[in-house]
């Protein structure tokens, strides 16, 4: 089904480009820089400021086989293990092979990574990695440094940008090809209100959808806008049930909502221990890597221990680091903890899992192409097949970097494809969800589709979310156009698709943990779930024939 669009005013202004990139994290800005270098007129649209995406919050670093004795093959092996049988091996092989040079090009762009005393890139370990291969910057401020370097490069090269702009819907031409996007610019400036960027290539790099849950490490802008737009445009999404809950998020109290401070996996990589209130290291014996096991295993172990002891959190003990190591290696985390009254130098840090990363997203091929001609996706919004059922730590920045470069190369090679006229007046107008429903969506998802899931909880989630949709459709709770109602409508869309996929996958695999189906079932479920939105706006879930990703073929217009 194509042609569903948000209720919004008609565009009051328009600009033309060859490529419009939506999002300003590592994926979006890399794609924009490479497209600009290829001579393409490129426009970057971002929801807040250029440096306000998820990238700047990345503490741990970027994984690549850069160290002596490390190889892409070893990186591939660790990624496949973490992905629990659902990684697309060709995609992973491409990632780990092209990754080291992509990181070097990032450094050439201006990103300054931490160095050892002899001038080599300083590398650390994180969960699931058998070698030190995580490059970091500013101790624990890698994302901020990458964002700084890319934003500076964008400004130096004069790339046109539209900040504080919420993307609304995809424009298509008469042939069903991508023809640009509609967007709403918040506040006064060069453009204001609803407008359009007309371009034959659209790159979605809008990040994640962590705000669908009550507690998340994601910034407030992560409301699933890209996935929702793609679904309305007729694109397919895959593996959306695999939401990674970061094991160690600073616990701020049972009622805390919104973005929560992350305590990077790199803290455990440097030797911190997970303990309960009695000081017992409960990860010992759970996995050969103990605290450095893949994130799904650590998150499950923490949750189980919390259940067993009736506790709201566990502790991360790194007091043995001493003040000097904390101040130099993890200054951002140290400051965040101290701002909440916790001193990691003298006290264990209270931690609990929170929604962190969407391993699934808009289904793409190895060049970032989706099932809609001219529409590309990269970064967290995309599902390239790299992450499988559980992302390996610090592969996300690398994925955004590598696939953004591939998208730019594909667009440059095939050139802007202009034929029809961009249209947005056709199709069904979606009734908007009232902004006050946002917290209800988050409560439903946290309670029924969080770390612990079951058939009964997921059925309850699907029913409750469908009831919210029906109430809106009957206009008992319909809202007027505006940023809050558009975001809430997007959140409801991605929540319904996520819950439907999680209910359909009747097994435990990776970061999808079903209490009623505790075992991994390779015979029946070593395959992917692909979802689209049907004519009645319900999620339609199909199961692939095997673990290989089916080819990405353009949907019929």
mmCIF file of N, CA and C in Angstrom, residues 1-2 4 227-228 230-240 361 363 371 493 496-498 500-501 529-543 555-556:
data_model
loop_
_atom_site.group_PDB
_atom_site.id
_atom_site.type_symbol
_atom_site.label_atom_id
_atom_site.label_comp_id
_atom_site.label_asym_id
_atom_site.label_seq_id
_atom_site.Cartn_x
_atom_site.Cartn_y
_atom_site.Cartn_z
ATOM 1 N N UNK A 1 0.859 -1.196 0.000
ATOM 2 C CA UNK A 1 0.000 0.000 0.000
ATOM 3 C C UNK A 1 0.886 1.233 0.000
ATOM 4 N N UNK A 2 0.676 2.173 -0.892
ATOM 5 C CA UNK A 2 1.424 3.416 -0.912
ATOM 6 C C UNK A 2 0.439 4.575 -0.875
ATOM 7 N N UNK A 4 -0.236 6.762 1.687
ATOM 8 C CA UNK A 4 -0.714 7.289 2.960
ATOM 9 C C UNK A 4 0.179 8.459 3.343
ATOM 10 N N UNK A 227 11.310 5.557 9.765
ATOM 11 C CA UNK A 227 10.630 4.268 9.566
ATOM 12 C C UNK A 227 9.162 4.497 9.247
ATOM 13 N N UNK A 228 8.522 5.410 9.975
ATOM 14 C CA UNK A 228 7.098 5.685 9.736
ATOM 15 C C UNK A 228 6.883 6.265 8.337
ATOM 16 N N UNK A 230 8.764 5.820 5.695
ATOM 17 C CA UNK A 230 9.005 4.761 4.714
ATOM 18 C C UNK A 230 7.822 3.805 4.622
ATOM 19 N N UNK A 231 7.251 3.443 5.753
ATOM 20 C CA UNK A 231 6.095 2.549 5.749
ATOM 21 C C UNK A 231 4.913 3.191 5.025
ATOM 22 N N UNK A 232 4.673 4.472 5.286
ATOM 23 C CA UNK A 232 3.572 5.160 4.594
ATOM 24 C C UNK A 232 3.821 5.230 3.089
ATOM 25 N N UNK A 233 5.104 5.281 2.707
ATOM 26 C CA UNK A 233 5.448 5.377 1.293
ATOM 27 C C UNK A 233 5.443 4.021 0.593
ATOM 28 N N UNK A 234 5.204 2.945 1.339
ATOM 29 C CA UNK A 234 5.131 1.620 0.743
ATOM 30 C C UNK A 234 6.381 0.782 0.883
ATOM 31 N N UNK A 235 7.383 1.266 1.618
ATOM 32 C CA UNK A 235 8.612 0.502 1.807
ATOM 33 C C UNK A 235 8.402 -0.618 2.819
ATOM 34 N N UNK A 236 9.305 -1.583 2.792
ATOM 35 C CA UNK A 236 9.286 -2.684 3.748
ATOM 36 C C UNK A 236 10.292 -2.425 4.861
ATOM 37 N N UNK A 237 9.955 -2.915 6.058
ATOM 38 C CA UNK A 237 10.900 -2.897 7.178
ATOM 39 C C UNK A 237 11.153 -4.335 7.598
ATOM 40 N N UNK A 238 12.267 -4.552 8.269
ATOM 41 C CA UNK A 238 12.614 -5.907 8.683
ATOM 42 C C UNK A 238 13.291 -5.898 10.045
ATOM 43 N N UNK A 239 13.101 -6.985 10.791
ATOM 44 C CA UNK A 239 13.802 -7.239 12.055
ATOM 45 C C UNK A 239 13.514 -6.185 13.120
ATOM 46 N N UNK A 240 12.343 -5.550 13.054
ATOM 47 C CA UNK A 240 12.046 -4.467 13.983
ATOM 48 C C UNK A 240 11.860 -4.958 15.420
ATOM 49 N N UNK A 361 15.003 -2.128 10.820
ATOM 50 C CA UNK A 361 14.619 -0.838 10.254
ATOM 51 C C UNK A 361 14.160 -1.000 8.820
ATOM 52 N N UNK A 363 14.247 -1.898 5.178
ATOM 53 C CA UNK A 363 15.034 -2.935 4.512
ATOM 54 C C UNK A 363 15.778 -2.368 3.306
ATOM 55 N N UNK A 371 12.955 -0.630 -1.029
ATOM 56 C CA UNK A 371 12.004 -1.170 -2.006
ATOM 57 C C UNK A 371 11.229 -0.070 -2.745
ATOM 58 N N UNK A 493 2.775 4.404 14.920
ATOM 59 C CA UNK A 493 3.013 3.554 13.751
ATOM 60 C C UNK A 493 4.130 2.543 14.027
ATOM 61 N N UNK A 496 3.241 -0.153 16.704
ATOM 62 C CA UNK A 496 2.360 -1.219 16.231
ATOM 63 C C UNK A 496 3.118 -2.246 15.397
ATOM 64 N N UNK A 497 4.034 -1.770 14.559
ATOM 65 C CA UNK A 497 4.810 -2.691 13.724
ATOM 66 C C UNK A 497 5.772 -3.506 14.580
ATOM 67 N N UNK A 498 6.420 -2.847 15.524
ATOM 68 C CA UNK A 498 7.356 -3.549 16.410
ATOM 69 C C UNK A 498 6.642 -4.628 17.213
ATOM 70 N N UNK A 500 3.804 -6.128 16.583
ATOM 71 C CA UNK A 500 3.307 -7.198 15.706
ATOM 72 C C UNK A 500 4.423 -8.165 15.341
ATOM 73 N N UNK A 501 5.617 -7.639 15.038
ATOM 74 C CA UNK A 501 6.746 -8.502 14.699
ATOM 75 C C UNK A 501 7.187 -9.320 15.904
ATOM 76 N N UNK A 529 11.640 -11.449 9.575
ATOM 77 C CA UNK A 529 10.263 -10.974 9.471
ATOM 78 C C UNK A 529 10.278 -9.651 8.712
ATOM 79 N N UNK A 530 9.533 -9.603 7.632
ATOM 80 C CA UNK A 530 9.427 -8.403 6.798
ATOM 81 C C UNK A 530 8.010 -7.852 6.951
ATOM 82 N N UNK A 531 7.909 -6.572 7.218
ATOM 83 C CA UNK A 531 6.604 -5.969 7.518
ATOM 84 C C UNK A 531 6.337 -4.795 6.582
ATOM 85 N N UNK A 532 5.092 -4.689 6.162
ATOM 86 C CA UNK A 532 4.620 -3.526 5.419
ATOM 87 C C UNK A 532 3.254 -3.136 5.999
ATOM 88 N N UNK A 533 2.776 -1.988 5.590
ATOM 89 C CA UNK A 533 1.461 -1.520 6.042
ATOM 90 C C UNK A 533 0.441 -1.809 4.947
ATOM 91 N N UNK A 534 -0.637 -2.474 5.319
ATOM 92 C CA UNK A 534 -1.682 -2.855 4.361
ATOM 93 C C UNK A 534 -2.662 -1.698 4.137
ATOM 94 N N UNK A 535 -3.605 -1.943 3.229
ATOM 95 C CA UNK A 535 -4.583 -0.912 2.882
ATOM 96 C C UNK A 535 -5.405 -0.465 4.093
ATOM 97 N N UNK A 536 -5.645 -1.395 5.033
ATOM 98 C CA UNK A 536 -6.405 -1.023 6.232
ATOM 99 C C UNK A 536 -5.503 -0.492 7.341
ATOM 100 N N UNK A 537 -4.216 -0.257 6.970
ATOM 101 C CA UNK A 537 -3.206 0.318 7.853
ATOM 102 C C UNK A 537 -2.764 -0.614 8.971
ATOM 103 N N UNK A 538 -3.088 -1.886 8.849
ATOM 104 C CA UNK A 538 -2.579 -2.868 9.803
ATOM 105 C C UNK A 538 -1.231 -3.398 9.317
ATOM 106 N N UNK A 539 -0.342 -3.746 10.258
ATOM 107 C CA UNK A 539 0.932 -4.332 9.856
ATOM 108 C C UNK A 539 0.734 -5.730 9.274
ATOM 109 N N UNK A 540 1.331 -5.993 8.129
ATOM 110 C CA UNK A 540 1.305 -7.316 7.503
ATOM 111 C C UNK A 540 2.708 -7.907 7.626
ATOM 112 N N UNK A 541 2.819 -9.018 8.342
ATOM 113 C CA UNK A 541 4.109 -9.636 8.617
ATOM 114 C C UNK A 541 4.268 -10.875 7.746
ATOM 115 N N UNK A 542 5.379 -10.947 7.005
ATOM 116 C CA UNK A 542 5.685 -12.176 6.281
ATOM 117 C C UNK A 542 7.038 -12.701 6.727
ATOM 118 N N UNK A 543 7.182 -14.006 6.683
ATOM 119 C CA UNK A 543 8.413 -14.665 7.129
ATOM 120 C C UNK A 543 9.209 -15.077 5.900
ATOM 121 N N UNK A 555 8.994 -1.744 -5.001
ATOM 122 C CA UNK A 555 7.565 -2.028 -4.899
ATOM 123 C C UNK A 555 6.843 -1.429 -6.103
ATOM 124 N N UNK A 556 5.714 -2.023 -6.443
ATOM 125 C CA UNK A 556 4.905 -1.487 -7.541
ATOM 126 C C UNK A 556 4.346 -0.131 -7.134
#
